[in-house]
Short mmCIF file of C-alpha atoms in Angstrom, two decimals:
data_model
loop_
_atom_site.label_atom_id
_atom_site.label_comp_id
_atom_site.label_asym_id
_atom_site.label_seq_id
_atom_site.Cartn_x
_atom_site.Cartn_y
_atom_site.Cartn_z
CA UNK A 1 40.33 42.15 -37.07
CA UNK A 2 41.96 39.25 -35.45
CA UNK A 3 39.14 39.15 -32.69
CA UNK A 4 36.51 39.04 -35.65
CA UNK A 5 38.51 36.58 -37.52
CA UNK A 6 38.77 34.20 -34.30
CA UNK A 7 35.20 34.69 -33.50
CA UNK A 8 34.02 34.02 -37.03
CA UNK A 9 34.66 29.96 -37.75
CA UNK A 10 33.47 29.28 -33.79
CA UNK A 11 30.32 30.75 -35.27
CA UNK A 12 29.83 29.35 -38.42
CA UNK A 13 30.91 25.76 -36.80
CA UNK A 14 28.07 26.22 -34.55
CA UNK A 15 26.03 27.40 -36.90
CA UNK A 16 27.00 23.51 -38.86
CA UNK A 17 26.94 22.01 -35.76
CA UNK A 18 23.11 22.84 -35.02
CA UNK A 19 22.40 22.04 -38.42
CA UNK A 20 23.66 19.13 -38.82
CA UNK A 21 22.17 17.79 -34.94
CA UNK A 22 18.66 19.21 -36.30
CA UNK A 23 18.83 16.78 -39.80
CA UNK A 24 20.04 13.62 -37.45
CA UNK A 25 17.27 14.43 -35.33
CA UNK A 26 14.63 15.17 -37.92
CA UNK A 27 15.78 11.77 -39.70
CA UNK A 28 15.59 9.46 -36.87
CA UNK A 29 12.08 10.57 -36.33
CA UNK A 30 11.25 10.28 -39.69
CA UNK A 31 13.50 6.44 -40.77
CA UNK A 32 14.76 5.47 -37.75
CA UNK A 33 18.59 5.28 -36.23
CA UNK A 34 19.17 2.14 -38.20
CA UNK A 35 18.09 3.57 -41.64
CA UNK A 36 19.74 6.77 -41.24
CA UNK A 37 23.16 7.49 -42.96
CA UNK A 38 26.14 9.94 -42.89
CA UNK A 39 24.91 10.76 -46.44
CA UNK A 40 21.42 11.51 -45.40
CA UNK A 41 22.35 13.60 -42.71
CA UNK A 42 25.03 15.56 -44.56
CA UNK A 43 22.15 15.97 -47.76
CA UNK A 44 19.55 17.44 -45.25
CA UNK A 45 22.16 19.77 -43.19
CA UNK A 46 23.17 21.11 -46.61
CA UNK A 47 26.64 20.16 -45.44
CA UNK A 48 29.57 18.00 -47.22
CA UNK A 49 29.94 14.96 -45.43
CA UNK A 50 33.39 14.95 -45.10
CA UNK A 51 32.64 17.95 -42.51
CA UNK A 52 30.32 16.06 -40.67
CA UNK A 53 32.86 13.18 -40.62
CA UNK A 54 35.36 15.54 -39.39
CA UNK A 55 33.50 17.05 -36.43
CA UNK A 56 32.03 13.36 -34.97
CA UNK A 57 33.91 10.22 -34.91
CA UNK A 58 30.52 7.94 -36.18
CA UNK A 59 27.00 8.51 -37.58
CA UNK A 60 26.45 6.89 -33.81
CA UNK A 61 27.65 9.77 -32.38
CA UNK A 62 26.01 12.53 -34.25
CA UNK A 63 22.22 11.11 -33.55
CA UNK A 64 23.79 10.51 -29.69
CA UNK A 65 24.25 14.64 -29.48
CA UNK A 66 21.32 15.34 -31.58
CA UNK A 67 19.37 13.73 -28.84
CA UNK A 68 20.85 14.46 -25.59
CA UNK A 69 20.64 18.41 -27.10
CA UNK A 70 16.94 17.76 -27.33
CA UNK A 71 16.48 16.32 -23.96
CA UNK A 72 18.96 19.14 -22.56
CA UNK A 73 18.13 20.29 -18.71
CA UNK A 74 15.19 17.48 -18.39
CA UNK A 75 17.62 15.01 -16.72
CA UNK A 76 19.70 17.78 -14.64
CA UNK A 77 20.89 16.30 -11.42
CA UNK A 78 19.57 18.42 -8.79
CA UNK A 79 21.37 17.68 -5.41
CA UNK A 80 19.37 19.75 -2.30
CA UNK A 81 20.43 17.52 0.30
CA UNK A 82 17.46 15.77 0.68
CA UNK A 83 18.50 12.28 -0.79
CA UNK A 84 15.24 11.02 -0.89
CA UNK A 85 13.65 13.80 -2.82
CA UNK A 86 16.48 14.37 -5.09
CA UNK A 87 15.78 10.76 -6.30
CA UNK A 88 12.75 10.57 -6.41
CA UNK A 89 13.00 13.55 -8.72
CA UNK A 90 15.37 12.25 -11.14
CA UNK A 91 13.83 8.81 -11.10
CA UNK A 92 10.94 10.67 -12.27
CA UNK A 93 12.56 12.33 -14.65
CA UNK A 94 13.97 9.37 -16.38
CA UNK A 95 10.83 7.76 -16.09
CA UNK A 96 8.93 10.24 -17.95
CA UNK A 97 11.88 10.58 -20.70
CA UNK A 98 11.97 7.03 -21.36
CA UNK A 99 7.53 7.07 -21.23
CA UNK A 100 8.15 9.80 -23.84
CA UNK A 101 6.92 8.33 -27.69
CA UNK A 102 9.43 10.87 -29.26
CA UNK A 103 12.29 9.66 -27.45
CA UNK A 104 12.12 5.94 -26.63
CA UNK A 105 11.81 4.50 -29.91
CA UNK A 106 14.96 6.09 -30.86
CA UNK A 107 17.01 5.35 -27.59
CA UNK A 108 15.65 1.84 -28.05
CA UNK A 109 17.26 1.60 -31.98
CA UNK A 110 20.34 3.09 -30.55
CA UNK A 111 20.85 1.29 -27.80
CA UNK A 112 20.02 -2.04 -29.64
CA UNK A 113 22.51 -1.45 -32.24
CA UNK A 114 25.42 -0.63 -30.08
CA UNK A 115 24.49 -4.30 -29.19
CA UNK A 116 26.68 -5.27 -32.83
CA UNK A 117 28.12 -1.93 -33.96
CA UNK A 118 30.82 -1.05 -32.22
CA UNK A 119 31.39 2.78 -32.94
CA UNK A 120 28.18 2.87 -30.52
CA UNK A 121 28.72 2.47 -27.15
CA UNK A 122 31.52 4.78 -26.94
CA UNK A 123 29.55 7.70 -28.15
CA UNK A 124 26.69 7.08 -25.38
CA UNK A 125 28.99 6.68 -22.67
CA UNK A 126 31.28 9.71 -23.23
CA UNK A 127 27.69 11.73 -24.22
CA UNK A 128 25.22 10.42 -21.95
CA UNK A 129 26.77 7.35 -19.45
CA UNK A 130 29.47 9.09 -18.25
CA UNK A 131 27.95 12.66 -17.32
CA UNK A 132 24.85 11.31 -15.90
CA UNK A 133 26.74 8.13 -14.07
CA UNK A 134 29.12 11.00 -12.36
CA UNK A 135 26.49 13.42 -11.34
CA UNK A 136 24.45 10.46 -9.50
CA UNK A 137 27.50 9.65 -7.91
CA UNK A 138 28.34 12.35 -6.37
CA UNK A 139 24.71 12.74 -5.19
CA UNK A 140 25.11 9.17 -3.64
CA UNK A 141 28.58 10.37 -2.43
CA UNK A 142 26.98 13.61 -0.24
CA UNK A 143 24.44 11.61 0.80
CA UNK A 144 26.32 8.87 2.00
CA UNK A 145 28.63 11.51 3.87
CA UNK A 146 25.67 13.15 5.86
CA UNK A 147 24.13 9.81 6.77
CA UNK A 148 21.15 9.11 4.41
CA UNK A 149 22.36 6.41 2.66
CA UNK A 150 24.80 3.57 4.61
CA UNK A 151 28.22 4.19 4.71
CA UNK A 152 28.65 0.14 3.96
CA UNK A 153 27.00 0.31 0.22
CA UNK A 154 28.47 -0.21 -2.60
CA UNK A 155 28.00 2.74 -4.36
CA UNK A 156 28.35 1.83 -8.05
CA UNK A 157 26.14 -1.14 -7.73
CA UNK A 158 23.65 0.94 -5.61
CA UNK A 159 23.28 3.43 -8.80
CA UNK A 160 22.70 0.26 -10.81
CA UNK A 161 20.10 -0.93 -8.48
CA UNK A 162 17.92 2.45 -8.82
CA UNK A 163 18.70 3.27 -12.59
CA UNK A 164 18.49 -0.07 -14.22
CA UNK A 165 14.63 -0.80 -13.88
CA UNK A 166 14.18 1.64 -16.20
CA UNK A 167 16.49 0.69 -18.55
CA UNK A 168 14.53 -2.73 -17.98
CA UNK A 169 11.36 -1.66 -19.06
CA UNK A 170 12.77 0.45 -21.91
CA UNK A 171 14.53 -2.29 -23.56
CA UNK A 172 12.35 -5.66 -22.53
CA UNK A 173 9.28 -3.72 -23.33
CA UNK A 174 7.72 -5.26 -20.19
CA UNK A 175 6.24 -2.66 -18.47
CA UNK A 176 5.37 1.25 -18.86
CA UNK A 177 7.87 3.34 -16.85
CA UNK A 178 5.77 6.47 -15.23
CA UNK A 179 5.54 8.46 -12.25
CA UNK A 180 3.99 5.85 -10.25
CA UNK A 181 6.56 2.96 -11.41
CA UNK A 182 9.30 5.69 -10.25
CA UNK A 183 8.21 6.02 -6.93
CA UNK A 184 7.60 2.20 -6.56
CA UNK A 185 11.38 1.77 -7.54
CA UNK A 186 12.25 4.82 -5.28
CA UNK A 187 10.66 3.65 -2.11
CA UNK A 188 11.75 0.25 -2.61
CA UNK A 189 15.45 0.78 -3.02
CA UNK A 190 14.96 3.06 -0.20
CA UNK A 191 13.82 0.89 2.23
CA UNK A 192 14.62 -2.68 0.74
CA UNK A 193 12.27 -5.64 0.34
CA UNK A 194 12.15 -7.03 3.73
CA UNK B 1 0.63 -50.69 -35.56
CA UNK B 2 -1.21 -48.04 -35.11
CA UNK B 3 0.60 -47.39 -31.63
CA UNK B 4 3.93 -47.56 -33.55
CA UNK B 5 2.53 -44.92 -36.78
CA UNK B 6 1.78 -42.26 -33.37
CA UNK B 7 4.98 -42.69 -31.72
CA UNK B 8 7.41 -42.35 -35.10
CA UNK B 9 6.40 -39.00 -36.21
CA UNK B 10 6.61 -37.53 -33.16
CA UNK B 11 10.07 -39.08 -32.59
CA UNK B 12 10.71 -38.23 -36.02
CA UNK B 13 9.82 -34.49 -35.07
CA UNK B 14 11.58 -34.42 -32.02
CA UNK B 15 14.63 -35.19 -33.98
CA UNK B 16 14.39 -32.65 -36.72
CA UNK B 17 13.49 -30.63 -33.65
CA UNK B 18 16.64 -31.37 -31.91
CA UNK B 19 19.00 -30.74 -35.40
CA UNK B 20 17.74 -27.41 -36.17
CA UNK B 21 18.42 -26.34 -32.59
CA UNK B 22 21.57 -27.45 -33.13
CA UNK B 23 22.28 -25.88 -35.84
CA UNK B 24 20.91 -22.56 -35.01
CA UNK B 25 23.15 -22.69 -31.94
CA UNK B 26 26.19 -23.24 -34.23
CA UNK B 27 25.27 -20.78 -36.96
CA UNK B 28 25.08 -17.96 -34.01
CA UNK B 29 28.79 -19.00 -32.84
CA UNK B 30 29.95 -19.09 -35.71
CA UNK B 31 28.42 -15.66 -37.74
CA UNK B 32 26.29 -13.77 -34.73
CA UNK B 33 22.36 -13.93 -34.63
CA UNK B 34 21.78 -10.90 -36.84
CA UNK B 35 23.47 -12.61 -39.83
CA UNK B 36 21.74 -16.04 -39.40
CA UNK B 37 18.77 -17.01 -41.87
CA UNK B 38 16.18 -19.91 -41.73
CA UNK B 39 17.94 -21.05 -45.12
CA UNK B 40 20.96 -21.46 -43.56
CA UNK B 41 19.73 -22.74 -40.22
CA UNK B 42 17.74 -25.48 -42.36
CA UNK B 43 20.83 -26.40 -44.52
CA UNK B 44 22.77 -27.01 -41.50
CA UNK B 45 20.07 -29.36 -40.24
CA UNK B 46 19.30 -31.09 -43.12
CA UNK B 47 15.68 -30.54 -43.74
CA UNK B 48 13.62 -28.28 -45.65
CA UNK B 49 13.31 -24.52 -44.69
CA UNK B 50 9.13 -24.90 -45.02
CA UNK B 51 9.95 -27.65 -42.03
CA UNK B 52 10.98 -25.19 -39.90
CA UNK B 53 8.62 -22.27 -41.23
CA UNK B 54 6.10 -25.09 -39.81
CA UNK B 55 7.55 -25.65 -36.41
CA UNK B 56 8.51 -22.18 -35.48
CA UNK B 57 7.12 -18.68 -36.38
CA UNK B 58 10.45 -16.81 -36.62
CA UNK B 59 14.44 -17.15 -37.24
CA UNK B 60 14.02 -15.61 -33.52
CA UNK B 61 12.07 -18.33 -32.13
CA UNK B 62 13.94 -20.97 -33.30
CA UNK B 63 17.24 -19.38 -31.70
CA UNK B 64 15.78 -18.00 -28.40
CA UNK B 65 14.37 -21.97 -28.11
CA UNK B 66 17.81 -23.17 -28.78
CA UNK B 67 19.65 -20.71 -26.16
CA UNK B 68 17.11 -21.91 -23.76
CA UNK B 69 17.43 -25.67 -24.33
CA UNK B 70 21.40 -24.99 -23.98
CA UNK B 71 21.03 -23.24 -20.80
CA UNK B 72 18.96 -25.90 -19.47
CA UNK B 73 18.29 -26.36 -15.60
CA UNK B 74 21.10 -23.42 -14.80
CA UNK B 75 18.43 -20.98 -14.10
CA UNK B 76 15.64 -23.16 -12.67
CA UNK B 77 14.46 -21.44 -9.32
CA UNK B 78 14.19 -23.15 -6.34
CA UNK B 79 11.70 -22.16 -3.81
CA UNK B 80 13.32 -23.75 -0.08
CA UNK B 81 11.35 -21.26 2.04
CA UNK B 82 14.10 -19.07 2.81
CA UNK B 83 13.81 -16.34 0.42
CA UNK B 84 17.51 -14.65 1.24
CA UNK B 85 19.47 -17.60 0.11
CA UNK B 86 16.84 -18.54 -2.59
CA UNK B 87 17.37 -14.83 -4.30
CA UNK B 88 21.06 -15.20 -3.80
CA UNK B 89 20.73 -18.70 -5.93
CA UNK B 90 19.19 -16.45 -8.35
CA UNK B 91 20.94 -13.78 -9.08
CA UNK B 92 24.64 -15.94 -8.95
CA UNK B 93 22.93 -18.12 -11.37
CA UNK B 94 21.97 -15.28 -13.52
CA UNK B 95 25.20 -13.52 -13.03
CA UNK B 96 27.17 -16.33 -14.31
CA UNK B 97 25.05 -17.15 -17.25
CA UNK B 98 25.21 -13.28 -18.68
CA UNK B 99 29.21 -13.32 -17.74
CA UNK B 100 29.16 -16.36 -19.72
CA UNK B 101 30.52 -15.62 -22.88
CA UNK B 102 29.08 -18.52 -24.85
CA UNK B 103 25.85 -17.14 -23.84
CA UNK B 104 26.06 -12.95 -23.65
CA UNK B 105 27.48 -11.88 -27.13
CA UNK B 106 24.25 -13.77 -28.36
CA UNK B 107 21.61 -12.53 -25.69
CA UNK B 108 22.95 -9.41 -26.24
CA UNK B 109 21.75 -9.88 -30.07
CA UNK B 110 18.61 -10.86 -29.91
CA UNK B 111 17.28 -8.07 -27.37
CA UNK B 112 19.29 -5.74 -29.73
CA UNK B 113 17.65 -6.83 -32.83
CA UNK B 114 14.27 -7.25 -31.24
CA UNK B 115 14.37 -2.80 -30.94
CA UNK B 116 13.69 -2.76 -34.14
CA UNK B 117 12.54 -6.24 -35.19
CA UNK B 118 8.41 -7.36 -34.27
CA UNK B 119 9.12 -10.79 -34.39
CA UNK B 120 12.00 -11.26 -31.62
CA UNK B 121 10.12 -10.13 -28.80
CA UNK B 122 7.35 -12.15 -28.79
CA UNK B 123 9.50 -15.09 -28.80
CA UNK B 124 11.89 -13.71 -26.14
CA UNK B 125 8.56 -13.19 -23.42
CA UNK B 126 6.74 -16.51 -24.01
CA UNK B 127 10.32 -18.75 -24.21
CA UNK B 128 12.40 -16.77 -21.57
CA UNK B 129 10.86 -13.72 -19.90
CA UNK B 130 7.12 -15.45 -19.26
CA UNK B 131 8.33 -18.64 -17.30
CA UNK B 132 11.08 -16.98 -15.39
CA UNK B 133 8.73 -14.44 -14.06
CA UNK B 134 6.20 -16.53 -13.20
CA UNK B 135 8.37 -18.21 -10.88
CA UNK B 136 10.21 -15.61 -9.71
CA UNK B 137 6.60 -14.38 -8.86
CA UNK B 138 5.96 -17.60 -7.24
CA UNK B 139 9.05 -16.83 -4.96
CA UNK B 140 7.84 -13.65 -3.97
CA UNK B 141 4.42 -14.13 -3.21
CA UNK B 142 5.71 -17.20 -0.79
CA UNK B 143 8.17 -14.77 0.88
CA UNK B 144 5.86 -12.30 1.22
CA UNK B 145 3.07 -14.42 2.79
CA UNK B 146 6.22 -15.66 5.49
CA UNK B 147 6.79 -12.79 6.07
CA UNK B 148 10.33 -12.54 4.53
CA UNK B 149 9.10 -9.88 2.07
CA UNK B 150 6.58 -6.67 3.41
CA UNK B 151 2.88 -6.89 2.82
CA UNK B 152 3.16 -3.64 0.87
CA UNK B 153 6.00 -4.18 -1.81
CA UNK B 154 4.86 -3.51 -5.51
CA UNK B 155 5.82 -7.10 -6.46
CA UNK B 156 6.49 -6.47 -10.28
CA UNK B 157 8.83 -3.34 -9.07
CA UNK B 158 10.67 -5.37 -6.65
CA UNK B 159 11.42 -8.28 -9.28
CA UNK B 160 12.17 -5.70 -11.95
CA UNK B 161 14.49 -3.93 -9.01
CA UNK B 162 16.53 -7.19 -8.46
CA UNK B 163 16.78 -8.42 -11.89
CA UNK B 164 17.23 -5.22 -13.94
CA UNK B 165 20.67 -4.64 -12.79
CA UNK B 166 21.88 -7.58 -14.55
CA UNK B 167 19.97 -6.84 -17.87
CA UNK B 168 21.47 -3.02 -17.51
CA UNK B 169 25.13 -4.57 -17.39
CA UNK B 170 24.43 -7.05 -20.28
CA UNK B 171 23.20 -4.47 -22.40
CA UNK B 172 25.30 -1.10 -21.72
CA UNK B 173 28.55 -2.86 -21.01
CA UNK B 174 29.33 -0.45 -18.10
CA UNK B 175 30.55 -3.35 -15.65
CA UNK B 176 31.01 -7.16 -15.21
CA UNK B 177 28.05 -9.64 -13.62
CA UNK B 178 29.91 -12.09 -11.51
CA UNK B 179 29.21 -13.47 -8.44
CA UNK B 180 30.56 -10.48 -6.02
CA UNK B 181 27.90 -8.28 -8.33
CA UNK B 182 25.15 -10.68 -7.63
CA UNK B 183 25.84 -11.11 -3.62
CA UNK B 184 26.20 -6.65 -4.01
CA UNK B 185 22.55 -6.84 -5.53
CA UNK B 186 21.21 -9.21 -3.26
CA UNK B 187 22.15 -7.32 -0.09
CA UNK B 188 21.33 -3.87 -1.53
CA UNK B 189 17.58 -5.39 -2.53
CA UNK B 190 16.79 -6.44 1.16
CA UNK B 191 18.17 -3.80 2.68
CA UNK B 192 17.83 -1.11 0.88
CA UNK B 193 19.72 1.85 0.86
CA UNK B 194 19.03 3.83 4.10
#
């Protein structure tokens, strides 16, 4: 009995969990992240909202899930030891998420209102920043140890360096960012412009 | 006469120009570019809002223009033939205009608004983005025909790849641009990471 009755309310808050990631997700595609509310999400998650307010600290944070759920094992850091294809990979990878039309629009109305709403940025750096910023490093980190990248760079602004283009293109709209603008970033931050 | 009726309406427009640039600059300062309106930008000027309807084709326009005149000659590049110290030049300049924070609560604005507003890009590319890639292109192309830059860099990756970081910064607050950033970029560009 007490196993059931511990095992019960994990479920069902998974179960309201899911549901209420699906509904953000579902209404973002359908309004946009500046026109969805709390209220919306609650209504279409069949939820109170006062639950939903009690599981995630913002609206903000709730899409911020919703999404990095959907994109899942897409941007996995893969480390195999060989720097240069491990990159090239994930630069890839973020290349193709940010070239995908179900996901940039949304990152884009996201990231622009963290810009002037402040319960943002928090939620994408504890959900997506932070994970994604510590795997690269310690890809940089092992391949600074066995000699493929110089022991003398600066680590954090060498992750900016390969990272940001993309982020460049996503939110300047400047550019498409594809396989072949991933391995033009790749080489060059591999071997520098002179 | 008829030398005197040509000159006064242009001075005449240069001036009404000149006071609704002003007072777009103040109205951002003072209340942030998403809550500014072309009624209130054309009260604080003094003229009639169809006046600037006429002069400009968006709120955004009017305050990109104003955030340009304001930041003047600090980002003018300078092309002395020795592409090292000119990029340097470049990216300190840059640096200190988005750690400038008369400038970067507002930039940050307008690039946030214009991921879900049509009418703020246009504006941004023509009044910022255009001419400072076209001479940062200018740069390049000289370096690379002195040999200071390889024959076979992807020119529009390697100017994304050295500005980029500064734009990623700006907009996901993960870390200061100040000079010790821009000298971190400039060394990391050129030499790349192996």
């Amino acid at each position: 009995m007490t196993q059931t009755n511990d095992v019960q309310p994990k479920q069902a808050d998974e179960e309201t969990r899911a549901a209420v990631l699906r509904s953000a997700l579902l209404l973002c595609h359908e309004r946009g992240f500046v026109n969805v509310t709390l209220e919306a999400i609650a209504e279409g998650a069949g939820v109170a909202e006062d639950v939903i307010a009690g599981l995630w600290p913002s609206k903000a944070a709730v899409v911020i899930e919703a999404f990095s759920s959907a994109i899942g094992n897409r941007f996995t850091s893969i480390d195999t030891g060989d720097f240069e294809a491990d990159l090239r990979g994930q630069l890839t990878a973020i290349a193709r998420i940010f070239g995908d039309p179900n996901i940039s629009p949304h990152l884009r109305q996201v990231i622009g209102e963290a810009q002037h709403d402040e319960t943002v940025m928090p939620a994408f750096l504890e959900l997506v920043f932070g994970p994604n910023r510590t795997a690269a490093h310690t890809l940089f980190v092992n391949a600074q140890r066995n000699g493929q990248v110089r022991k003398d760079v600066d680590l954090d602004a060498a992750i900016d360096l390969v990272f940001a283009p993309f982020w460049f293109r996503l939110l300047l709209h400047t550019g498409p960012t594809d396989d072949e603008y991933a391995a033009a970033i790749t080489d060059l931050a591999l071997a520098g412009l002179r």
